[in-house]
Amino acid sequence: MDLVAVSSNLLFVSFVSYLVATLFFGGAIKKSKTEKAYHNSKWGTIGLVITIIGFLAHLGYFFTRWAASGHAPLSNMFEFTTAFGMMLVGAFILLYIIYRTPSLGLFALPIAIIIISYATMFPREVTPLIPALQSKWLFIHVITTVIGESILAISAIAGLVFLVKNIDMTKKSKQRFWIEAVMYTLILVLGFVVTSTTFKVMNYEAEFTYIDKNQAPAEITYHVPPLFGMNEYEAMTPDAMTPWIEMPPIVNAQKLSSLVWAVAVGSVLYLLLRLIARKPIAAVFQPLAKKANSQLMDEIGYRSVLIGFPVFTLGALIFAMIWAHEAWSRFWGWDPKEVWALITWLFYAAFLHLRLSRGWEGEKSAWLAVIGFVIIMFNLIAVNLIIAGLHSYA
Amino acid sequence: MSNIKCQCGHENPYGTELCEKCGRPLSEKAKKSDIVDMRYEGSSRRSQTYKSSIVDKIWNFFSSVKIGVSIIVAVLAASAIGTIFPQKFYVPATTDAEYAEYYERLYGVVGKIYYQLGFYDMYNSWWFKVLIVMLATSIIIASIDRVVPLYKSLKKQRTRRHPSFMKRQRIYGEGDVENTEEALAKAEEKLKELRYNVKTENGAILAEKHRFSRWGPYVNHTGLIIFFAGVLLRGIPGFYVDEAMWLREGETRNIVGAPGYVLENRGFILENYTKDEAEEVFGEALDKVGSIVKTYQTDVTLYKEKEGALPGSDDLEKMQDYSIVVNKPLKFNGYNVFQMDYKLNELSTMTFHLVNKSTEKSLGEFTVDLSKPEKEYDLGNGSSVKMIGFYPDYDGVKDGEPYSKSPVPNNPAFIFQMKTPDKPEGERSFVAIRQTLEVEENDYAVKFASAETRNISGLTIRKDKTLYILLLGGLIFMIGVIQGSYWQHRRIWVQKDAEGHILVAAHTNKNWFSLRKDLDKVRESAVLPAYIDRQDPELDKQEQEGDEK
């Protein structure tokens, strides 16, 4: 077995460990009656041990892949997103050791699992580095950014626990609508995973030629049935479906088709779950959050912003500027990815100021943490895939 | 405005909410509240005290955190809008009309509006700069407004605080214990063990930890201001050089923006990954994508003009040989030369034959160096070719004359005057690639024989004296933000009041759970009354009692 294969297997081990650990954290909450017992639950400890095993396997994936390719595996969407999932678990372990709260694990691990599944939908082969990425800063800049972002993400998870626990799911309200919207979005990601996997298993491919936005001819391969056609498309695969509608040149109809498939399948999934549960999905999870202490969740949320913000600044702004100066001759160029890193930073700066001086604690703070996570995800997904720039390495 | 004298005898500046020394509430607002506002220790801040003059109003505007956050959000929103469509510098256009056309063609009406509102050059717009200046002003004023009174207050605080201060703390407990002296002694010992800085004053304890973390925000704000100052300096000539040049293989030229330095291009290399290197690992990726670039490299030699030499003379002193690749610029004397771009296979020379059209016999050949074409090429035997016109980037005829759209030899064309022993007065011929035009039927023709090409390196030259200022700003910011985030300022007060009750109060600027953990540890060794956290209704008092067993 070569190193690349070892590496993939280790990733699988970590994936399974996180699944199992989630169950134990669930057990820790179910079995404990008082908060004190819940803090010192044996189930929780076992959950933690399994999580750490998973995390070590995940690190093993990272370093074996590094050994195989000769560069830090942080150079494309699969590698970056996997590392994000890994560091999210790492950040969770850190905060679990400080505060010992199984309910945090019960929400953090499933989200890490969703993120890793999402990562595996991207091309997984080991790619050699283009000249711009051949630098020691690839590892230094990207890993610091990933660590910063994942610690910040923990604050969103603590915020989510806070909100799921405290929002009254029996009455119609704005809060109830939005927390359900968060749940729906998470299910859409699952929808994406389900569609991509299904068509991959079916080995679906449809090739087209089209005219790109610089008015040059180009080719594209769809991996899902083409609902939307590229600008002036012509089919090269004979039995592929005919797209419903042709899109203008600035729209990547291939990605749009994948997105619409994901949303459609995700929505069906959501409706099925609603039919089975007969209540909002957030209400299904509410009992799991009930035993969490709101004040504690608020503090974990705040603490993780405090820990993550300096790390993020260092990685996503300072190291980024140093490397940008080495590689592109300027430390700042208003590339969309750079701008969105700045936006993320400004957002958390606003978060801290609102909290310190305007007393935005509890629910407001929890919502802000969730929005911060949305911005991080936007920078990871939308800026890479939709807004083209220097950082489009997917 | 007069000072306020507290009952304890301390003179407080006008506007103070809580006595700097004993903590007694002084203002009506503080007296009425259940939990006193401990931000900035209830000290007298200029912005909260003076509100009448225009200077006060400007000061108060910028010192408000609400305004500060609003500015942050405005910068955030503007930055986000600027990423909707590509910015000006990423668009392949040069004139305003071309920009307008580009945005409208690709993005329709929305693109047109985006262009017209100036969003296509967002980050250079005057109002974006105004926002940044407002942000900097807010950072400076808001920090000064807070740091000075906070510093004074924390410096003057007394160990024994007035019960009215203790009772208004978020964490508070009071009660009687059997042996107050022993309880106080044990508490003092435990607090020292927890690495608190402990002060005592007949029956009162003040334990304090990590006060320095309170200065974190002001340190990081200083770093930001230094950073902004660095960015401002870039506008001053000499601080900042940003030039670009194209250097052909074999060419030696003065470096644009770096007077006195000369660079020779000894060759440009573009290399792709091959499967031989690592078939096993990269094979799959290479099959999928086709080819992946491994290196862009320009081999250069750097020269310096000798001192006293005339500019442009050949009196050069060799400094070094270097291979510039992406991520490894050539560095000398504060300058950086980066590998940024390239063009492959530009025509460098063209060789022609002068032939007799009827016999197809060559009268000799000549080579035109396209970067330095000569006026006349002597072929010997009484034949010569004179170059009357040279059009390096021929693009048809305009106003009756051949027209060159650029000085780059993409599509060279020539007008030759051919002199031969038969036709000493000469014949004219227009020669372009795959095309020969004659005014009247000629006996002789210039025929293309061969061409040589070379590559061109696109280099960027930078000198930036502000980098170290920016780096310093960044470093100070990091120190400040870590100082403020990774430590908390905690204080625990334990004291015996006049009636012999024990009062316990605690305060931290953040992370109250961790503070409570500390307090619980103290209560494990010293018998102290139970406390309440007034902002955590879920904290179960019973459990607190039970924790000890």
Coordinates of N, CA and C in Angstrom, one line a residue, chain A residues 137-303:
Chain A
W137 N 5.6 29.5 2.9 CA 4.5 30.2 3.4 C 3.2 29.5 3.1
L138 N 3.2 28.6 2.1 CA 1.9 27.8 1.9 C 1.5 27.2 3.2
F139 N 2.4 26.5 3.8 CA 2.1 25.8 5.1 C 1.8 26.8 6.2
I140 N 2.7 27.8 6.3 CA 2.6 28.7 7.5 C 1.3 29.6 7.4
H141 N 1.1 30.1 6.2 CA -0.1 31.0 6.1 C -1.4 30.2 6.2
V142 N -1.4 29.1 5.4 CA -2.7 28.4 5.3 C -3.1 27.7 6.6
I143 N -2.1 27.1 7.3 CA -2.4 26.3 8.5 C -2.9 27.3 9.6
T144 N -2.2 28.5 9.7 CA -2.6 29.4 10.7 C -4.0 29.9 10.5
T145 N -4.3 30.2 9.2 CA -5.6 30.7 8.8 C -6.7 29.6 9.2
V146 N -6.4 28.4 8.8 CA -7.3 27.3 9.1 C -7.6 27.1 10.6
I147 N -6.5 27.2 11.4 CA -6.6 27.1 12.8 C -7.5 28.2 13.3
G148 N -7.2 29.4 12.9 CA -7.9 30.6 13.4 C -9.4 30.5 13.0
E149 N -9.7 30.1 11.8 CA -11.1 30.0 11.3 C -11.8 28.9 12.1
S150 N -11.1 27.8 12.4 CA -11.9 26.7 13.1 C -12.1 27.1 14.5
I151 N -11.2 27.8 15.2 CA -11.6 28.2 16.5 C -12.7 29.2 16.5
L152 N -12.7 30.1 15.5 CA -13.9 31.0 15.4 C -15.2 30.2 15.1
A153 N -15.0 29.1 14.3 CA -16.2 28.3 14.0 C -16.8 27.7 15.3
I154 N -16.0 27.4 16.3 CA -16.5 26.8 17.5 C -17.4 27.8 18.2
S155 N -17.1 29.1 18.1 CA -18.0 30.1 18.7 C -19.4 30.0 18.0
A156 N -19.5 29.7 16.7 CA -20.8 29.6 16.1 C -21.5 28.4 16.6
I157 N -20.7 27.3 16.9 CA -21.4 26.1 17.3 C -21.9 26.3 18.7
A158 N -21.1 26.9 19.6 CA -21.6 27.3 20.9 C -22.9 28.1 20.8
G159 N -22.8 29.1 19.8 CA -24.0 30.0 19.6 C -25.2 29.2 19.2
L160 N -24.9 28.2 18.4 CA -26.0 27.3 17.9 C -26.7 26.5 19.0
V161 N -25.8 26.0 19.9 CA -26.4 25.3 21.1 C -27.2 26.3 21.9
F162 N -26.7 27.4 22.1 CA -27.4 28.5 22.9 C -28.8 28.7 22.3
L163 N -28.8 28.9 20.9 CA -30.0 29.3 20.3 C -31.0 28.1 20.3
V164 N -30.5 26.9 19.9 CA -31.4 25.8 19.9 C -32.0 25.6 21.3
K165 N -31.2 25.8 22.3 CA -31.8 25.7 23.7 C -32.8 26.7 24.0
N166 N -32.5 28.0 23.7 CA -33.3 29.1 24.2 C -34.4 29.6 23.3
I167 N -34.4 29.3 22.1 CA -35.5 29.8 21.2 C -36.8 29.0 21.5
D168 N -37.8 29.7 21.7 CA -39.1 29.0 21.9 C -39.6 28.5 20.6
M169 N -39.6 27.1 20.4 CA -39.9 26.5 19.2 C -41.4 26.3 19.1
T170 N -42.2 26.6 20.1 CA -43.6 26.4 20.0 C -44.4 27.5 19.4
K171 N -43.7 28.7 19.5 CA -44.4 29.9 18.9 C -43.7 30.4 17.7
K172 N -44.5 30.9 16.8 CA -43.9 31.5 15.5 C -43.1 32.7 15.8
S173 N -41.9 32.8 15.4 CA -41.1 34.0 15.6 C -40.0 34.1 14.6
K174 N -39.4 35.3 14.5 CA -38.2 35.5 13.6 C -37.1 34.5 13.9
Q175 N -36.9 34.4 15.2 CA -35.8 33.6 15.7 C -36.0 32.1 15.3
R176 N -37.3 31.7 15.4 CA -37.6 30.3 15.1 C -37.3 30.1 13.6
F177 N -37.7 31.0 12.8 CA -37.6 30.9 11.4 C -36.1 30.8 11.0
W178 N -35.3 31.7 11.6 CA -33.9 31.7 11.2 C -33.1 30.5 11.7
I179 N -33.4 30.0 12.9 CA -32.7 28.8 13.4 C -33.0 27.6 12.5
E180 N -34.3 27.6 12.0 CA -34.7 26.5 11.2 C -34.0 26.7 9.8
A181 N -33.8 28.0 9.4 CA -33.0 28.2 8.1 C -31.6 27.7 8.2
V182 N -31.0 27.8 9.4 CA -29.6 27.3 9.6 C -29.7 25.7 9.4
M183 N -30.7 25.1 10.1 CA -30.8 23.6 10.0 C -31.0 23.2 8.5
Y184 N -31.8 24.0 7.8 CA -32.1 23.7 6.4 C -30.8 23.8 5.6
T185 N -30.0 24.8 5.8 CA -28.8 25.0 5.1 C -27.9 23.8 5.3
L186 N -27.8 23.3 6.6 CA -26.9 22.2 6.8 C -27.4 20.9 6.1
I187 N -28.7 20.8 6.0 CA -29.3 19.7 5.2 C -29.0 19.8 3.7
L188 N -29.0 21.1 3.2 CA -28.6 21.3 1.8 C -27.2 20.8 1.5
V189 N -26.3 21.0 2.5 CA -24.9 20.4 2.2 C -25.0 18.9 2.1
L190 N -25.8 18.3 3.0 CA -26.0 16.9 2.8 C -26.6 16.5 1.5
G191 N -27.5 17.3 1.0 CA -28.1 17.1 -0.3 C -27.0 17.2 -1.4
F192 N -26.1 18.1 -1.2 CA -25.0 18.2 -2.2 C -24.1 16.9 -2.2
V193 N -23.9 16.4 -1.0 CA -23.1 15.2 -0.8 C -23.8 14.0 -1.5
V194 N -25.1 13.9 -1.2 CA -25.9 12.8 -1.7 C -25.9 12.8 -3.3
T195 N -26.2 14.0 -3.8 CA -26.2 14.1 -5.3 C -24.9 13.8 -5.9
S196 N -23.8 14.4 -5.4 CA -22.5 14.2 -6.0 C -22.1 12.7 -6.0
T197 N -22.3 12.1 -4.8 CA -22.0 10.7 -4.6 C -22.8 9.8 -5.6
T198 N -24.1 10.1 -5.7 CA -24.9 9.3 -6.5 C -24.4 9.3 -8.0
F199 N -24.2 10.5 -8.5 CA -23.8 10.6 -9.9 C -22.4 10.1 -10.1
K200 N -21.6 10.2 -9.1 CA -20.2 9.7 -9.2 C -20.3 8.2 -9.3
V201 N -21.1 7.6 -8.4 CA -21.2 6.1 -8.5 C -21.8 5.7 -9.9
M202 N -22.7 6.5 -10.4 CA -23.3 6.2 -11.7 C -22.3 6.5 -12.8
N203 N -21.2 7.2 -12.5 CA -20.2 7.6 -13.4 C -20.8 8.5 -14.5
Y204 N -21.6 9.4 -14.1 CA -22.2 10.3 -15.1 C -21.3 11.4 -15.6
E205 N -21.3 11.5 -16.9 CA -20.5 12.6 -17.5 C -21.2 13.1 -18.8
A206 N -21.2 14.4 -19.0 CA -21.7 15.0 -20.2 C -20.8 16.1 -20.6
E207 N -20.3 16.1 -21.8 CA -19.4 17.1 -22.3 C -20.0 18.1 -23.2
F208 N -19.6 19.3 -23.1 CA -20.2 20.4 -24.0 C -19.0 21.3 -24.5
T209 N -19.3 21.9 -25.6 CA -18.4 23.0 -26.0 C -19.3 24.3 -25.8
Y210 N -18.6 25.4 -25.6 CA -19.3 26.7 -25.4 C -18.4 27.8 -25.7
I211 N -19.0 29.1 -25.6 CA -18.2 30.3 -25.9 C -18.1 31.0 -24.5
D212 N -16.8 31.2 -24.0 CA -16.7 31.8 -22.7 C -16.8 33.3 -22.7
K213 N -16.6 33.9 -21.5 CA -16.9 35.3 -21.4 C -15.9 36.2 -22.1
N214 N -14.7 35.6 -22.5 CA -13.8 36.4 -23.3 C -14.0 36.1 -24.8
Q215 N -15.2 35.5 -25.1 CA -15.6 35.2 -26.5 C -14.7 34.2 -27.1
A216 N -14.1 33.3 -26.3 CA -13.2 32.2 -26.9 C -13.9 30.9 -26.7
P217 N -13.7 30.0 -27.7 CA -14.4 28.6 -27.5 C -13.7 27.9 -26.3
A218 N -14.5 27.1 -25.7 CA -14.0 26.3 -24.5 C -14.8 25.0 -24.4
E219 N -14.3 24.1 -23.5 CA -15.0 22.9 -23.3 C -15.3 22.7 -21.8
I220 N -16.3 21.9 -21.5 CA -16.6 21.7 -20.1 C -17.3 20.3 -19.9
T221 N -17.0 19.7 -18.8 CA -17.6 18.4 -18.5 C -18.5 18.6 -17.3
Y222 N -19.8 18.1 -17.4 CA -20.7 18.1 -16.3 C -20.6 16.7 -15.6
H223 N -20.8 16.8 -14.3 CA -20.8 15.5 -13.6 C -22.2 15.2 -13.0
V224 N -23.2 16.2 -13.3 CA -24.6 16.0 -13.0 C -25.3 16.3 -14.2
P225 N -26.6 15.8 -14.4 CA -27.3 16.1 -15.6 C -27.5 17.6 -15.8
P226 N -27.2 18.1 -17.0 CA -27.1 19.5 -17.2 C -28.5 20.2 -17.2
L227 N -28.9 20.8 -16.1 CA -30.2 21.5 -16.1 C -30.0 22.8 -16.9
F228 N -28.8 23.4 -16.8 CA -28.6 24.7 -17.4 C -27.4 24.5 -18.4
G229 N -27.5 25.2 -19.6 CA -26.5 25.1 -20.6 C -25.6 26.3 -20.5
M230 N -24.3 26.1 -20.9 CA -23.4 27.2 -21.0 C -23.8 28.1 -22.2
N231 N -23.1 29.2 -22.2 CA -23.4 30.2 -23.3 C -23.1 29.5 -24.7
E232 N -24.1 29.5 -25.6 CA -23.9 28.9 -26.9 C -23.3 27.5 -26.9
Y233 N -23.9 26.7 -26.0 CA -23.4 25.3 -25.8 C -23.7 24.4 -27.0
E234 N -22.9 23.4 -27.2 CA -23.2 22.3 -28.1 C -22.8 21.0 -27.4
A235 N -23.7 20.0 -27.4 CA -23.4 18.8 -26.7 C -22.4 17.9 -27.5
M236 N -21.5 17.3 -26.7 CA -20.5 16.4 -27.4 C -20.9 15.0 -27.0
T237 N -21.6 14.8 -25.8 CA -22.0 13.5 -25.4 C -23.4 13.3 -26.0
P238 N -23.6 12.3 -26.8 CA -24.8 12.2 -27.6 C -26.1 12.0 -26.7
D239 N -26.0 11.1 -25.7 CA -27.3 10.7 -25.0 C -27.5 11.6 -23.7
A240 N -26.7 12.7 -23.6 CA -27.0 13.5 -22.4 C -28.3 14.3 -22.5
M241 N -28.9 14.7 -21.4 CA -30.1 15.4 -21.5 C -29.9 16.8 -22.1
T242 N -30.9 17.3 -22.7 CA -30.8 18.7 -23.3 C -31.0 19.7 -22.1
P243 N -30.1 20.6 -21.9 CA -30.4 21.6 -20.9 C -31.7 22.4 -21.0
W244 N -32.3 22.7 -19.9 CA -33.6 23.5 -20.0 C -33.4 24.8 -20.6
I245 N -32.3 25.5 -20.2 CA -32.2 26.9 -20.6 C -30.7 27.2 -20.8
E246 N -30.4 28.1 -21.7 CA -29.0 28.5 -21.9 C -28.7 29.7 -21.1
M247 N -27.5 29.8 -20.4 CA -27.2 30.9 -19.5 C -26.3 31.9 -20.2
P248 N -26.3 33.1 -19.8 CA -25.3 34.1 -20.3 C -23.9 33.7 -20.0
P249 N -22.9 34.3 -20.7 CA -21.5 33.9 -20.5 C -20.9 34.0 -19.1
I250 N -21.4 35.0 -18.3 CA -20.8 35.1 -17.0 C -21.2 34.0 -16.0
V251 N -22.3 33.3 -16.3 CA -22.8 32.3 -15.4 C -22.2 31.0 -15.7
N252 N -21.6 30.3 -14.8 CA -21.1 29.0 -15.0 C -22.2 28.0 -14.8
A253 N -22.8 27.6 -15.9 CA -24.0 26.8 -15.9 C -23.8 25.4 -15.3
Q254 N -22.5 25.0 -15.4 CA -22.2 23.6 -14.9 C -22.3 23.7 -13.3
K255 N -21.7 24.7 -12.7 CA -21.8 24.8 -11.3 C -23.2 25.1 -10.8
L256 N -23.9 25.9 -11.6 CA -25.3 26.2 -11.3 C -26.1 25.0 -11.3
S257 N -25.9 24.1 -12.3 CA -26.6 22.8 -12.3 C -26.4 22.0 -11.0
S258 N -25.1 21.9 -10.6 CA -24.8 21.2 -9.4 C -25.5 21.8 -8.2
L259 N -25.5 23.1 -8.2 CA -26.1 23.8 -7.0 C -27.6 23.5 -7.0
V260 N -28.3 23.6 -8.2 CA -29.7 23.4 -8.2 C -30.1 21.9 -7.8
W261 N -29.2 21.0 -8.3 CA -29.4 19.6 -7.9 C -29.3 19.4 -6.4
A262 N -28.3 20.0 -5.8 CA -28.1 19.9 -4.4 C -29.2 20.5 -3.6
V263 N -29.7 21.7 -4.1 CA -30.8 22.3 -3.4 C -32.1 21.5 -3.5
A264 N -32.3 20.9 -4.7 CA -33.5 20.1 -4.9 C -33.5 18.9 -4.0
V265 N -32.4 18.1 -4.1 CA -32.3 16.9 -3.3 C -32.3 17.2 -1.8
G266 N -31.6 18.3 -1.4 CA -31.6 18.7 0.0 C -33.0 19.1 0.5
S267 N -33.7 19.7 -0.3 CA -35.1 20.1 0.1 C -36.0 18.9 0.2
V268 N -35.9 18.0 -0.7 CA -36.7 16.8 -0.5 C -36.3 16.1 0.8
L269 N -35.0 16.0 1.0 CA -34.5 15.4 2.3 C -35.1 16.1 3.5
Y270 N -35.1 17.4 3.4 CA -35.6 18.2 4.5 C -37.1 17.9 4.8
L271 N -37.8 17.9 3.6 CA -39.3 17.7 3.7 C -39.6 16.3 4.3
L272 N -38.8 15.3 3.9 CA -39.0 14.0 4.4 C -38.7 14.0 6.0
L273 N -37.6 14.6 6.4 CA -37.3 14.7 7.8 C -38.4 15.4 8.6
R274 N -39.0 16.5 8.0 CA -40.1 17.2 8.6 C -41.3 16.3 8.8
L275 N -41.6 15.5 7.7 CA -42.7 14.6 7.7 C -42.6 13.6 8.8
I276 N -41.4 13.0 8.9 CA -41.1 12.0 9.9 C -41.2 12.6 11.3
A277 N -40.6 13.7 11.5 CA -40.5 14.3 12.9 C -41.8 15.0 13.3
R278 N -42.5 15.6 12.3 CA -43.7 16.3 12.5 C -43.4 17.6 13.4
K279 N -42.2 18.1 13.3 CA -41.9 19.4 14.0 C -40.7 20.0 13.3
P280 N -40.4 21.2 13.6 CA -39.2 21.8 13.0 C -37.9 21.0 13.4
I281 N -36.9 21.0 12.5 CA -35.7 20.2 12.8 C -35.0 20.7 14.1
A282 N -35.0 22.1 14.2 CA -34.4 22.6 15.4 C -35.0 22.1 16.7
A283 N -36.4 21.9 16.6 CA -37.1 21.4 17.8 C -36.7 20.0 18.1
V284 N -36.3 19.2 17.0 CA -35.9 17.8 17.2 C -34.6 17.8 18.1
F285 N -33.7 18.8 17.7 CA -32.4 18.9 18.4 C -32.5 19.5 19.8
Q286 N -33.6 20.2 20.1 CA -33.7 21.0 21.3 C -33.4 20.2 22.6
P287 N -34.0 19.0 22.7 CA -33.7 18.2 23.9 C -32.2 18.0 24.2
L288 N -31.5 17.9 23.1 CA -30.0 17.6 23.2 C -29.3 18.8 23.7
A289 N -29.9 20.0 23.5 CA -29.2 21.2 24.0 C -29.7 21.7 25.4
K290 N -30.9 21.1 25.8 CA -31.5 21.5 27.0 C -30.7 21.6 28.3
K291 N -29.7 20.6 28.4 CA -29.0 20.5 29.6 C -27.8 21.5 29.6
A292 N -27.5 22.1 28.5 CA -26.3 23.0 28.4 C -26.7 24.2 29.2
N293 N -25.6 24.8 29.9 CA -25.8 26.0 30.6 C -25.7 27.2 29.7
S294 N -26.7 28.0 29.5 CA -26.7 29.1 28.6 C -25.5 30.1 28.8
Q295 N -25.3 30.4 30.1 CA -24.2 31.3 30.4 C -22.9 30.7 30.0
L296 N -22.7 29.4 30.1 CA -21.5 28.7 29.8 C -21.3 28.7 28.3
M297 N -22.4 28.4 27.5 CA -22.3 28.4 26.1 C -21.9 29.8 25.6
D298 N -22.5 30.8 26.2 CA -22.2 32.2 25.9 C -20.7 32.5 26.1
E299 N -20.2 32.0 27.2 CA -18.7 32.2 27.5 C -17.8 31.4 26.5
I300 N -18.2 30.2 26.2 CA -17.4 29.4 25.2 C -17.4 30.1 23.9
G301 N -18.6 30.6 23.5 CA -18.7 31.4 22.2 C -17.7 32.6 22.2
Y302 N -17.8 33.3 23.3 CA -16.9 34.5 23.4 C -15.5 34.1 23.5
R303 N -15.2 33.1 24.3 CA -13.8 32.7 24.5 C -13.2 32.3 23.2

